[in-house]
Amino acid sequence: MAEKKNNILPPDEMRRQYEYIEKIKKENDKYAESHGARKRAFVMTFGCQQNEADSEKIAGMAEAMGYEVTSAPAEASLIVVNTCAIREHAEQKALSVIGQYKHLKNKNPELIIAVCGCMVTQEHRVNEIKHSYPYVDFVFGTSSIHRLPQLIAERIERGRRIYCPEESEYLVAEGVPIKRGDGVRAWVSVMYGCNNFCSYCIVPYVRGRERSRTREAVYAEVAELVANGYKDITLLGQNVNSYGKDSGYDYDFADLLEQLDTIEGDYMLHFMTSHPKDATHKLIDVMSRGKHIARHFHLPMQAGSDKVLREMNRRYTFEKYISTVGYIREKMPDAVITSDIMVGFPGESESDFEDTLSALERAKFDMIYSFIYSPRKGTPAAECEEQIPDAVKSARFERLLATQNAISLEKNKPLEGRTLRVLCDGRSKNNSEVFSGRTEGNKIVFFDGEDTDSGEFLNVYIERADTFALYGKIIR
Ligand code: SAH
Ligand code: SF4
Ligand code: F3S
């Protein structure tokens, strides 16, 4: 066990931020009185659920500072763009959106534009913003999210652009206000950062080392969410299986999950992501006994070839991986298992790729998130000379999708004629005539409903199953 380490931001530092919050709020209240409307804040989020969770904190702080959170950038006085760096495409999308805000700044020189998150936790991107996006007021990294109030105050007072250096240490900031999205689903980060250094991945460089919240803090947050009617709570971490190890806690993720499960109420717990190298039988046993723990395992495999897995620095073999899948299915025959798969990793031969296809046939995932390898500056894989040509990557990607689509359909078909418990999200975004919801395994279901069904668990009889969705009717 690691030595016990205090990873928690000193409470004094958060108190200081609350002083800035109060100060800005006073100004914003005055503005609201004289203008008959509040200043607005707009938060744009790219990337994963961790970033979504960070953005809920940004929005929470904005609200505490007296801004009204809006979904329209054109009416905002504060715009925060929370970026992702996982693939080149994610960075280009963020840069293009930041580019679009230039005309808003021209129209309203008082507008504050801030860029934060994983992309700008890389020096070369900070320099790019500095030189090519002069209308961006300040930039802050993933370790400085809680410092937003101070940065706004300094920007207003000093009128200079600010490039917030990374904090010397990545710490857990407790007590940051959170503005959650609509509905009954909520994110709860249990740990931050990553120690794994998979050879293709930028996350360890932009999110710092692993640090865990205490179980008291997590428990209190989940209990409050349940008491407030939240029904689907997803525990977040880049690798939840290492929860607690960094801080030397004498409890692990399975213990945490087991304890959270004792909270009384009508809700389910999801978690992501689990790294296969340390997905333990203990965790699977806790899930199988759980009262509120969704029988859904997201277990990114990445590739089926042991050579590729080794070069990715994933620290498991395909056989080790598939034996974990076997144990999940033994304990929970109905469990939904999903995965992340990457094609085109440097040096991936045709036969390595075929190993991935046959691995899909053996693992029989319900669904996968598939990715084309994208070189990330500063990671070992990006330096590798055997980069795969784009045309080969795309062709493999298409074959990957075709193989998995057939498997997803094969997994969904037997659900026809069954009644599943579905958490209703309300009217479907694409077709307001129908309602949508998610099963315990996160499969999307469409059905006829009523507005009062939103946010409720329903029993839905599945009439038809497709590759990507289920269709049914409510059994009342
Ligand atoms: N911590 C999680 C993954 C987070 S990133 C885990 O280890 O399972 C989500 C997914 O993005 C990864 O599983 C991987 O498939 C993909 N990914 C990460 N880096 C990538 C890169 N450089 N190019 C393409 N896909 C990448
Ligand atoms: Fe990236 Fe690997 Fe960490 Fe996941 S475990 S975030 S893929 S380095
Ligand atoms: Fe992207 Fe950062 Fe998440 S790189 S995927 S937003 S941890």
Short mmCIF file of C-alpha atoms and ligand atoms in Angstrom, two decimals:
data_model
loop_
_atom_site.label_atom_id
_atom_site.label_comp_id
_atom_site.label_asym_id
_atom_site.label_seq_id
_atom_site.Cartn_x
_atom_site.Cartn_y
_atom_site.Cartn_z
CA MET A 1 0.00 0.00 0.00
CA ALA A 2 1.20 3.47 -0.84
CA GLU A 3 2.09 5.81 1.94
CA LYS A 4 -0.85 7.89 3.11
CA LYS A 5 -0.72 11.15 1.20
CA ASN A 6 -2.77 14.26 1.52
CA ASN A 7 -4.02 15.10 -1.95
CA ILE A 8 -6.68 17.53 -0.83
CA LEU A 9 -6.46 21.24 -1.64
CA PRO A 10 -6.08 23.22 1.61
CA PRO A 11 -9.54 24.58 2.59
CA ASP A 12 -8.00 28.07 2.91
CA GLU A 13 -7.40 28.12 -0.82
CA MET A 14 -11.09 27.38 -1.49
CA ARG A 15 -12.11 30.04 1.04
CA ARG A 16 -10.00 32.52 -0.91
CA GLN A 17 -11.91 31.59 -4.08
CA TYR A 18 -15.19 32.17 -2.24
CA GLU A 19 -13.98 35.68 -1.39
CA TYR A 20 -13.46 36.33 -5.11
CA ILE A 21 -16.89 34.83 -5.79
CA GLU A 22 -18.50 37.28 -3.36
CA LYS A 23 -16.61 40.22 -4.82
CA ILE A 24 -17.63 39.47 -8.40
CA LYS A 25 -21.18 38.70 -7.32
CA LYS A 26 -21.52 42.15 -5.80
CA GLU A 27 -20.48 43.76 -9.09
CA ASN A 28 -22.76 41.48 -11.09
CA ASP A 29 -25.68 42.20 -8.74
CA LYS A 30 -25.16 45.94 -9.27
CA TYR A 31 -25.11 45.39 -13.01
CA ALA A 32 -28.32 43.37 -12.81
CA GLU A 33 -30.04 46.14 -10.86
CA SER A 34 -29.07 48.87 -13.27
CA HIS A 35 -29.73 46.84 -16.44
CA GLY A 36 -32.76 44.88 -15.33
CA ALA A 37 -31.06 41.63 -16.37
CA ARG A 38 -28.16 39.52 -15.19
CA LYS A 39 -24.92 39.09 -17.04
CA ARG A 40 -24.84 35.70 -18.71
CA ALA A 41 -22.22 32.98 -18.83
CA PHE A 42 -21.86 30.34 -21.52
CA VAL A 43 -19.81 27.16 -21.07
CA MET A 44 -18.86 25.04 -24.08
CA THR A 45 -17.60 21.54 -23.36
CA PHE A 46 -15.58 19.12 -25.46
CA GLY A 47 -14.36 15.68 -24.46
CA CYS A 48 -15.28 13.07 -21.92
CA GLN A 49 -17.53 12.89 -18.87
CA GLN A 50 -14.69 14.17 -16.69
CA ASN A 51 -14.80 17.35 -18.69
CA GLU A 52 -18.59 17.47 -18.43
CA ALA A 53 -18.19 17.20 -14.68
CA ASP A 54 -15.58 19.99 -14.66
CA SER A 55 -17.91 22.17 -16.73
CA GLU A 56 -20.67 21.66 -14.18
CA LYS A 57 -18.26 23.15 -11.65
CA ILE A 58 -17.42 26.05 -13.98
CA ALA A 59 -21.15 26.71 -14.43
CA GLY A 60 -21.67 26.33 -10.67
CA MET A 61 -19.00 28.93 -9.92
CA ALA A 62 -20.39 31.23 -12.63
CA GLU A 63 -23.84 31.04 -11.05
CA ALA A 64 -22.38 31.69 -7.60
CA MET A 65 -20.67 34.77 -9.05
CA GLY A 66 -24.06 36.08 -10.13
CA TYR A 67 -24.04 35.13 -13.79
CA GLU A 68 -27.06 33.48 -15.33
CA VAL A 69 -25.97 30.41 -17.27
CA THR A 70 -27.14 30.54 -20.89
CA SER A 71 -26.99 28.23 -23.89
CA ALA A 72 -26.52 31.16 -26.28
CA PRO A 73 -22.90 32.36 -26.66
CA ALA A 74 -24.04 35.54 -28.43
CA GLU A 75 -25.71 36.88 -25.29
CA ALA A 76 -22.91 35.97 -22.89
CA SER A 77 -20.57 38.29 -20.96
CA LEU A 78 -18.41 35.33 -19.99
CA ILE A 79 -17.55 32.43 -22.30
CA VAL A 80 -15.55 29.46 -21.07
CA VAL A 81 -14.42 26.83 -23.57
CA ASN A 82 -13.47 23.58 -21.83
CA THR A 83 -11.30 21.66 -24.28
CA CYS A 84 -10.20 18.08 -24.95
CA ALA A 85 -6.91 16.80 -26.35
CA ILE A 86 -7.58 13.11 -26.83
CA ARG A 87 -7.39 13.25 -30.64
CA GLU A 88 -6.31 15.86 -33.17
CA HIS A 89 -9.92 16.23 -34.30
CA ALA A 90 -11.05 17.21 -30.79
CA GLU A 91 -8.43 19.96 -30.66
CA GLN A 92 -9.26 21.26 -34.13
CA LYS A 93 -12.97 21.44 -33.23
CA ALA A 94 -12.20 23.46 -30.10
CA LEU A 95 -9.86 25.82 -31.97
CA SER A 96 -12.49 26.38 -34.62
CA VAL A 97 -15.15 27.23 -32.02
CA ILE A 98 -12.74 29.60 -30.26
CA GLY A 99 -12.14 31.19 -33.68
CA GLN A 100 -15.86 31.79 -34.08
CA TYR A 101 -16.01 33.83 -30.88
CA LYS A 102 -13.72 36.52 -32.28
CA HIS A 103 -16.64 38.40 -33.82
CA LEU A 104 -18.48 38.34 -30.47
CA LYS A 105 -15.50 40.03 -28.87
CA ASN A 106 -15.43 42.61 -31.68
CA LYS A 107 -19.07 43.40 -31.00
CA ASN A 108 -18.63 43.45 -27.23
CA PRO A 109 -15.11 44.32 -26.02
CA GLU A 110 -16.26 43.73 -22.42
CA LEU A 111 -16.83 40.05 -23.18
CA ILE A 112 -14.47 37.75 -21.24
CA ILE A 113 -13.36 34.66 -23.17
CA ALA A 114 -11.53 31.93 -21.27
CA VAL A 115 -10.14 28.63 -22.53
CA CYS A 116 -9.46 25.75 -20.15
CA GLY A 117 -9.15 22.00 -20.03
CA CYS A 118 -6.88 19.34 -21.47
CA MET A 119 -5.89 21.04 -24.74
CA VAL A 120 -4.49 24.09 -22.99
CA THR A 121 -2.69 22.04 -20.38
CA GLN A 122 -0.12 21.57 -23.17
CA GLU A 123 2.45 24.29 -23.60
CA HIS A 124 2.36 24.35 -27.39
CA ARG A 125 -1.39 24.97 -27.36
CA VAL A 126 -1.08 27.73 -24.75
CA ASN A 127 1.45 29.43 -27.03
CA GLU A 128 -0.86 29.00 -29.99
CA ILE A 129 -3.71 30.69 -28.11
CA LYS A 130 -1.35 33.42 -26.94
CA HIS A 131 -0.20 34.25 -30.45
CA SER A 132 -3.06 33.37 -32.76
CA TYR A 133 -6.11 34.08 -30.59
CA PRO A 134 -5.31 37.47 -29.01
CA TYR A 135 -8.93 38.06 -28.00
CA VAL A 136 -8.82 35.13 -25.53
CA ASP A 137 -8.58 36.73 -22.07
CA PHE A 138 -7.21 33.86 -20.07
CA VAL A 139 -6.20 30.26 -20.22
CA PHE A 140 -6.18 27.81 -17.32
CA GLY A 141 -5.24 24.17 -17.02
CA THR A 142 -7.10 21.19 -15.59
CA SER A 143 -5.48 21.61 -12.16
CA SER A 144 -6.76 25.19 -11.85
CA ILE A 145 -10.51 24.81 -12.49
CA HIS A 146 -11.32 25.94 -8.93
CA ARG A 147 -9.37 29.17 -9.54
CA LEU A 148 -11.83 30.55 -12.09
CA PRO A 149 -13.17 33.25 -9.68
CA GLN A 150 -9.67 34.57 -9.00
CA LEU A 151 -8.79 34.58 -12.71
CA ILE A 152 -11.91 36.56 -13.59
CA ALA A 153 -11.22 39.04 -10.79
CA GLU A 154 -7.60 39.50 -11.87
CA ARG A 155 -8.55 39.88 -15.51
CA ILE A 156 -11.06 42.59 -14.63
CA GLU A 157 -8.77 44.42 -12.22
CA ARG A 158 -5.51 44.29 -14.12
CA GLY A 159 -6.83 44.23 -17.66
CA ARG A 160 -3.98 41.96 -18.77
CA ARG A 161 -4.26 38.58 -20.43
CA ILE A 162 -3.45 35.68 -18.09
CA TYR A 163 -1.88 32.32 -18.83
CA CYS A 164 -2.40 30.43 -15.65
CA PRO A 165 0.58 28.22 -14.98
CA GLU A 166 -0.13 24.69 -13.94
CA GLU A 167 -0.37 24.39 -10.18
CA SER A 168 2.79 22.87 -8.76
CA GLU A 169 0.66 19.99 -7.54
CA TYR A 170 -2.56 18.51 -8.84
CA LEU A 171 -4.90 18.41 -5.85
CA VAL A 172 -8.51 17.50 -5.12
CA ALA A 173 -10.59 20.65 -4.66
CA GLU A 174 -13.62 19.96 -2.45
CA GLY A 175 -16.47 22.40 -2.02
CA VAL A 176 -16.59 23.84 -5.54
CA PRO A 177 -20.23 24.72 -6.37
CA ILE A 178 -21.79 22.48 -9.05
CA LYS A 179 -24.57 23.34 -11.48
CA ARG A 180 -25.85 20.00 -12.72
CA GLY A 181 -27.49 19.40 -16.08
CA ASP A 182 -31.26 18.93 -16.35
CA GLY A 183 -32.75 15.57 -15.53
CA VAL A 184 -32.07 12.85 -13.02
CA ARG A 185 -28.61 11.77 -14.12
CA ALA A 186 -25.51 13.05 -12.35
CA TRP A 187 -21.73 12.67 -12.53
CA VAL A 188 -19.61 12.25 -9.43
CA SER A 189 -15.82 12.25 -9.83
CA VAL A 190 -14.23 9.83 -7.38
CA MET A 191 -10.68 10.40 -8.55
CA TYR A 192 -8.75 12.54 -10.97
CA GLY A 193 -5.70 12.00 -13.16
CA CYS A 194 -4.04 8.91 -14.53
CA ASN A 195 -0.79 7.06 -13.80
CA ASN A 196 -0.94 4.53 -16.60
CA PHE A 197 0.85 6.20 -19.49
CA CYS A 198 -0.61 4.08 -22.26
CA SER A 199 1.84 4.90 -25.03
CA TYR A 200 -0.73 6.62 -27.29
CA CYS A 201 -2.53 8.67 -24.67
CA ILE A 202 -2.23 12.32 -23.70
CA VAL A 203 -4.35 12.10 -20.54
CA PRO A 204 -1.55 11.48 -17.99
CA TYR A 205 0.26 14.55 -19.33
CA VAL A 206 -2.75 16.86 -19.12
CA ARG A 207 -4.55 15.53 -16.04
CA GLY A 208 -1.66 14.87 -13.70
CA ARG A 209 -1.15 11.94 -11.37
CA GLU A 210 -3.94 9.98 -9.75
CA ARG A 211 -5.56 11.47 -6.69
CA SER A 212 -8.68 10.20 -4.97
CA ARG A 213 -11.41 11.91 -3.05
CA THR A 214 -12.09 10.49 0.38
CA ARG A 215 -14.93 8.06 0.67
CA GLU A 216 -16.64 10.38 3.14
CA ALA A 217 -16.72 13.14 0.49
CA VAL A 218 -18.00 10.79 -2.23
CA TYR A 219 -20.56 9.22 0.08
CA ALA A 220 -21.91 12.60 1.16
CA GLU A 221 -22.25 13.78 -2.44
CA VAL A 222 -24.00 10.60 -3.63
CA ALA A 223 -26.32 10.54 -0.60
CA GLU A 224 -27.31 14.14 -1.26
CA LEU A 225 -27.98 13.40 -4.94
CA VAL A 226 -30.19 10.43 -4.05
CA ALA A 227 -32.04 12.55 -1.47
CA ASN A 228 -32.60 15.17 -4.17
CA GLY A 229 -34.17 12.64 -6.52
CA TYR A 230 -31.24 11.82 -8.83
CA LYS A 231 -31.72 8.31 -10.20
CA ASP A 232 -28.64 7.49 -12.20
CA ILE A 233 -25.30 8.41 -10.69
CA THR A 234 -22.11 7.73 -12.61
CA LEU A 235 -18.87 7.56 -10.64
CA LEU A 236 -16.04 8.92 -12.72
CA GLY A 237 -12.31 8.33 -12.93
CA GLN A 238 -9.83 7.55 -15.73
CA ASN A 239 -9.22 4.26 -13.99
CA VAL A 240 -11.57 3.80 -11.06
CA ASN A 241 -9.87 0.50 -10.24
CA SER A 242 -6.92 2.40 -8.83
CA TYR A 243 -9.18 4.44 -6.55
CA GLY A 244 -7.56 5.04 -3.17
CA LYS A 245 -4.16 3.57 -4.02
CA ASP A 246 -2.52 6.94 -4.66
CA SER A 247 -3.63 8.30 -1.32
CA GLY A 248 -2.86 5.16 0.63
CA TYR A 249 -6.49 4.71 1.73
CA ASP A 250 -7.20 1.38 3.35
CA TYR A 251 -10.25 0.89 1.13
CA ASP A 252 -10.45 0.32 -2.61
CA PHE A 253 -13.03 1.00 -5.31
CA ALA A 254 -14.97 -2.19 -4.58
CA ASP A 255 -15.24 -1.12 -0.91
CA LEU A 256 -16.39 2.35 -1.94
CA LEU A 257 -19.03 0.95 -4.29
CA GLU A 258 -20.28 -1.48 -1.65
CA GLN A 259 -20.65 1.33 0.84
CA LEU A 260 -22.46 3.64 -1.61
CA ASP A 261 -24.84 0.80 -2.40
CA THR A 262 -26.09 0.92 1.21
CA ILE A 263 -27.67 4.35 0.57
CA GLU A 264 -31.43 3.83 0.65
CA GLY A 265 -33.47 4.97 -2.36
CA ASP A 266 -34.61 4.32 -5.91
CA TYR A 267 -31.47 4.90 -8.00
CA MET A 268 -28.70 3.13 -9.86
CA LEU A 269 -24.95 3.53 -9.78
CA HIS A 270 -22.78 3.37 -12.88
CA PHE A 271 -19.03 3.82 -13.02
CA MET A 272 -16.39 4.44 -15.64
CA THR A 273 -13.74 3.71 -16.63
CA SER A 274 -12.29 0.42 -15.43
CA HIS A 275 -8.82 -0.52 -16.58
CA PRO A 276 -8.71 -4.24 -17.40
CA LYS A 277 -5.27 -4.70 -15.83
CA ASP A 278 -6.79 -4.36 -12.37
CA ALA A 279 -10.48 -5.16 -12.69
CA THR A 280 -10.70 -7.49 -9.71
CA HIS A 281 -12.98 -10.41 -8.90
CA LYS A 282 -13.76 -8.53 -5.70
CA LEU A 283 -15.24 -5.66 -7.71
CA ILE A 284 -17.27 -8.03 -9.90
CA ASP A 285 -18.53 -9.86 -6.78
CA VAL A 286 -19.62 -6.57 -5.22
CA MET A 287 -21.48 -5.69 -8.42
CA SER A 288 -23.19 -9.04 -8.61
CA ARG A 289 -24.45 -8.69 -5.02
CA GLY A 290 -25.31 -5.00 -5.43
CA LYS A 291 -28.79 -3.63 -4.92
CA HIS A 292 -28.32 -0.38 -6.84
CA ILE A 293 -25.22 -1.14 -8.91
CA ALA A 294 -26.00 -1.31 -12.64
CA ARG A 295 -24.87 -4.54 -14.23
CA HIS A 296 -22.93 -2.66 -16.82
CA PHE A 297 -19.19 -2.93 -17.28
CA HIS A 298 -17.28 -0.58 -19.55
CA LEU A 299 -13.95 -2.31 -19.98
CA PRO A 300 -11.79 -0.80 -22.74
CA MET A 301 -9.89 -3.56 -24.55
CA GLN A 302 -8.23 -1.31 -27.20
CA ALA A 303 -6.86 -4.20 -29.28
CA GLY A 304 -6.89 -7.99 -29.57
CA SER A 305 -3.22 -8.53 -30.44
CA ASP A 306 -0.86 -9.12 -27.53
CA LYS A 307 1.95 -7.45 -29.44
CA VAL A 308 -0.10 -4.29 -29.89
CA LEU A 309 -1.34 -4.39 -26.29
CA ARG A 310 2.25 -4.63 -25.12
CA GLU A 311 3.33 -1.71 -27.26
CA MET A 312 0.36 0.27 -26.02
CA ASN A 313 1.66 -0.38 -22.49
CA ARG A 314 -1.73 -1.71 -21.44
CA ARG A 315 -0.23 -4.35 -19.14
CA TYR A 316 -2.64 -7.20 -19.90
CA THR A 317 -2.88 -9.87 -22.55
CA PHE A 318 -5.98 -10.73 -24.51
CA GLU A 319 -6.33 -13.97 -22.52
CA LYS A 320 -6.21 -12.06 -19.23
CA TYR A 321 -8.80 -9.66 -20.63
CA ILE A 322 -11.17 -12.36 -21.85
CA SER A 323 -10.93 -14.23 -18.56
CA THR A 324 -12.21 -11.09 -16.79
CA VAL A 325 -15.08 -10.91 -19.28
CA GLY A 326 -15.75 -14.60 -18.56
CA TYR A 327 -15.92 -13.95 -14.81
CA ILE A 328 -18.32 -11.02 -15.31
CA ARG A 329 -20.61 -13.24 -17.41
CA GLU A 330 -20.36 -16.11 -14.94
CA LYS A 331 -21.44 -13.87 -12.05
CA MET A 332 -23.90 -11.72 -14.01
CA PRO A 333 -25.14 -13.51 -17.13
CA ASP A 334 -27.23 -10.47 -18.09
CA ALA A 335 -24.43 -7.92 -17.69
CA VAL A 336 -23.95 -5.46 -20.52
CA ILE A 337 -20.27 -5.21 -21.44
CA THR A 338 -19.01 -2.34 -23.57
CA SER A 339 -15.51 -1.43 -24.68
CA ASP A 340 -13.22 1.04 -26.42
CA ILE A 341 -11.34 -0.21 -29.49
CA MET A 342 -8.63 1.60 -31.39
CA VAL A 343 -7.46 0.84 -34.93
CA GLY A 344 -4.30 1.99 -36.68
CA PHE A 345 -1.94 2.03 -33.71
CA PRO A 346 1.65 2.37 -35.04
CA GLY A 347 2.98 -0.94 -36.27
CA GLU A 348 -0.46 -2.63 -36.31
CA SER A 349 -0.18 -5.29 -39.02
CA GLU A 350 -3.07 -6.80 -40.95
CA SER A 351 -2.79 -9.87 -38.75
CA ASP A 352 -2.79 -7.75 -35.55
CA PHE A 353 -5.93 -6.07 -36.79
CA GLU A 354 -7.53 -9.44 -37.54
CA ASP A 355 -6.74 -10.41 -33.95
CA THR A 356 -8.89 -7.46 -32.89
CA LEU A 357 -11.75 -8.64 -35.11
CA SER A 358 -11.58 -12.17 -33.69
CA ALA A 359 -11.35 -10.72 -30.18
CA LEU A 360 -14.66 -8.95 -30.85
CA GLU A 361 -16.19 -12.27 -31.90
CA ARG A 362 -15.05 -13.85 -28.64
CA ALA A 363 -15.85 -10.99 -26.29
CA LYS A 364 -19.29 -10.26 -27.81
CA PHE A 365 -19.53 -6.71 -26.56
CA ASP A 366 -22.96 -5.13 -26.54
CA MET A 367 -21.46 -1.97 -27.94
CA ILE A 368 -18.08 -0.40 -28.57
CA TYR A 369 -16.69 3.11 -28.89
CA SER A 370 -14.30 2.88 -31.80
CA PHE A 371 -11.39 5.20 -32.50
CA ILE A 372 -8.85 5.78 -35.23
CA TYR A 373 -5.41 6.25 -33.68
CA SER A 374 -4.37 9.91 -33.65
CA PRO A 375 -0.73 10.78 -32.85
CA ARG A 376 -0.45 12.98 -29.73
CA LYS A 377 2.54 15.24 -29.39
CA GLY A 378 4.82 14.17 -26.55
CA THR A 379 3.58 10.57 -26.31
CA PRO A 380 5.89 7.63 -27.19
CA ALA A 381 3.60 6.20 -29.90
CA ALA A 382 3.65 9.48 -31.82
CA GLU A 383 7.43 9.10 -32.20
CA CYS A 384 7.13 5.63 -33.67
CA GLU A 385 8.20 5.39 -37.31
CA GLU A 386 5.67 2.77 -38.31
CA GLN A 387 2.67 5.09 -38.54
CA ILE A 388 -0.21 3.52 -40.44
CA PRO A 389 -1.38 5.37 -43.59
CA ASP A 390 -4.76 7.11 -43.25
CA ALA A 391 -6.36 5.03 -46.01
CA VAL A 392 -5.43 1.79 -44.20
CA LYS A 393 -6.70 3.17 -40.88
CA SER A 394 -10.04 4.15 -42.45
CA ALA A 395 -10.49 0.81 -44.19
CA ARG A 396 -9.81 -1.04 -40.90
CA PHE A 397 -12.19 1.27 -39.07
CA GLU A 398 -14.99 0.37 -41.53
CA ARG A 399 -14.33 -3.35 -41.09
CA LEU A 400 -14.28 -2.91 -37.32
CA LEU A 401 -17.69 -1.20 -37.38
CA ALA A 402 -19.20 -3.82 -39.71
CA THR A 403 -18.02 -6.65 -37.45
CA GLN A 404 -19.26 -4.99 -34.26
CA ASN A 405 -22.58 -3.88 -35.76
CA ALA A 406 -23.44 -7.51 -36.51
CA ILE A 407 -22.50 -8.47 -32.93
CA SER A 408 -24.49 -5.60 -31.39
CA LEU A 409 -27.57 -6.71 -33.35
CA GLU A 410 -27.00 -10.32 -32.29
CA LYS A 411 -26.79 -9.15 -28.63
CA ASN A 412 -29.91 -6.97 -28.87
CA LYS A 413 -32.22 -9.41 -30.72
CA PRO A 414 -32.87 -11.70 -27.73
CA LEU A 415 -34.21 -8.66 -25.84
CA GLU A 416 -37.30 -8.68 -28.09
CA GLY A 417 -40.24 -9.90 -26.02
CA ARG A 418 -38.59 -9.02 -22.72
CA THR A 419 -39.62 -6.29 -20.30
CA LEU A 420 -36.74 -4.07 -19.21
CA ARG A 421 -36.42 -1.41 -16.55
CA VAL A 422 -35.79 1.89 -18.30
CA LEU A 423 -34.97 5.31 -16.89
CA CYS A 424 -36.96 7.80 -18.98
CA ASP A 425 -35.17 10.94 -20.22
CA GLY A 426 -38.29 12.55 -21.67
CA ARG A 427 -39.07 13.38 -25.27
CA SER A 428 -36.47 12.29 -27.78
CA LYS A 429 -34.29 15.14 -29.04
CA ASN A 430 -34.65 14.07 -32.66
CA ASN A 431 -38.36 13.25 -32.64
CA SER A 432 -40.53 14.84 -29.99
CA GLU A 433 -43.35 12.40 -30.78
CA VAL A 434 -41.51 9.61 -28.98
CA PHE A 435 -39.85 9.27 -25.61
CA SER A 436 -36.42 7.88 -24.94
CA GLY A 437 -34.69 6.30 -22.01
CA ARG A 438 -31.80 4.03 -21.05
CA THR A 439 -31.68 0.53 -19.68
CA GLU A 440 -29.46 -0.46 -16.78
CA GLY A 441 -26.84 -1.38 -19.40
CA ASN A 442 -27.21 2.08 -20.98
CA LYS A 443 -28.98 0.84 -24.11
CA ILE A 444 -31.21 3.46 -25.64
CA VAL A 445 -34.94 2.64 -25.81
CA PHE A 446 -37.70 4.51 -27.67
CA PHE A 447 -41.36 4.25 -26.63
CA ASP A 448 -44.63 6.17 -26.43
CA GLY A 449 -44.88 8.00 -23.14
CA GLU A 450 -46.25 10.95 -21.28
CA ASP A 451 -44.44 13.99 -19.97
CA THR A 452 -44.97 12.78 -16.41
CA ASP A 453 -42.79 9.74 -17.27
CA SER A 454 -39.67 11.90 -17.53
CA GLY A 455 -37.15 11.03 -14.84
CA GLU A 456 -39.04 7.88 -13.81
CA PHE A 457 -38.07 4.23 -13.95
CA LEU A 458 -40.51 2.45 -16.28
CA ASN A 459 -41.10 -1.12 -17.35
CA VAL A 460 -40.83 -1.22 -21.12
CA TYR A 461 -41.82 -4.25 -23.17
CA ILE A 462 -39.32 -4.53 -26.05
CA GLU A 463 -41.09 -5.06 -29.35
CA ARG A 464 -38.16 -4.56 -31.70
CA ALA A 465 -34.39 -4.56 -31.33
CA ASP A 466 -32.00 -2.89 -33.75
CA THR A 467 -28.22 -2.53 -33.83
CA PHE A 468 -28.22 0.80 -32.00
CA ALA A 469 -31.60 1.00 -30.25
CA LEU A 470 -34.54 -0.85 -28.77
CA TYR A 471 -38.20 0.03 -29.40
CA GLY A 472 -41.05 -0.86 -27.07
CA LYS A 473 -44.13 0.08 -25.08
CA ILE A 474 -44.59 0.93 -21.44
CA ILE A 475 -46.22 -1.70 -19.24
CA ARG A 476 -48.19 0.34 -16.72
N1 SAH B 1 -9.00 5.88 -19.13
C1 SAH B 1 -9.76 5.21 -20.09
C2 SAH B 1 -9.76 5.85 -21.45
C3 SAH B 1 -9.96 7.30 -21.59
S1 SAH B 1 -9.72 7.92 -23.18
C4 SAH B 1 -9.17 3.82 -20.24
O1 SAH B 1 -7.98 3.62 -20.16
O2 SAH B 1 -9.93 2.94 -20.53
C5 SAH B 1 -11.05 7.13 -24.04
C6 SAH B 1 -10.59 6.35 -25.24
O3 SAH B 1 -10.01 7.19 -26.20
C7 SAH B 1 -9.52 5.32 -24.98
O4 SAH B 1 -10.04 4.15 -24.43
C8 SAH B 1 -8.92 5.10 -26.33
O5 SAH B 1 -9.59 4.06 -27.02
C9 SAH B 1 -9.19 6.43 -27.03
N2 SAH B 1 -7.93 7.14 -27.25
C10 SAH B 1 -7.06 7.58 -26.32
N3 SAH B 1 -6.00 8.16 -26.92
C11 SAH B 1 -6.20 8.08 -28.25
C12 SAH B 1 -5.46 8.47 -29.40
N4 SAH B 1 -4.27 9.06 -29.29
N5 SAH B 1 -6.00 8.23 -30.62
C13 SAH B 1 -7.18 7.62 -30.74
N6 SAH B 1 -7.92 7.21 -29.70
C14 SAH B 1 -7.45 7.43 -28.46
FE1 SF4 B 2 -5.13 7.13 -21.24
FE2 SF4 B 2 -4.39 4.71 -20.56
FE3 SF4 B 2 -4.81 6.54 -18.67
FE4 SF4 B 2 -6.85 5.53 -20.04
S1 SF4 B 2 -5.50 4.39 -18.66
S2 SF4 B 2 -6.49 7.66 -19.58
S3 SF4 B 2 -6.00 5.24 -22.07
S4 SF4 B 2 -3.19 6.55 -20.22
FE1 F3S B 3 -10.36 14.63 -23.56
FE2 F3S B 3 -9.22 15.34 -21.33
FE3 F3S B 3 -11.28 13.71 -21.30
S1 F3S B 3 -8.18 14.79 -23.19
S2 F3S B 3 -11.15 12.63 -23.23
S3 F3S B 3 -11.32 15.79 -21.97
S4 F3S B 3 -9.55 13.68 -19.91
#
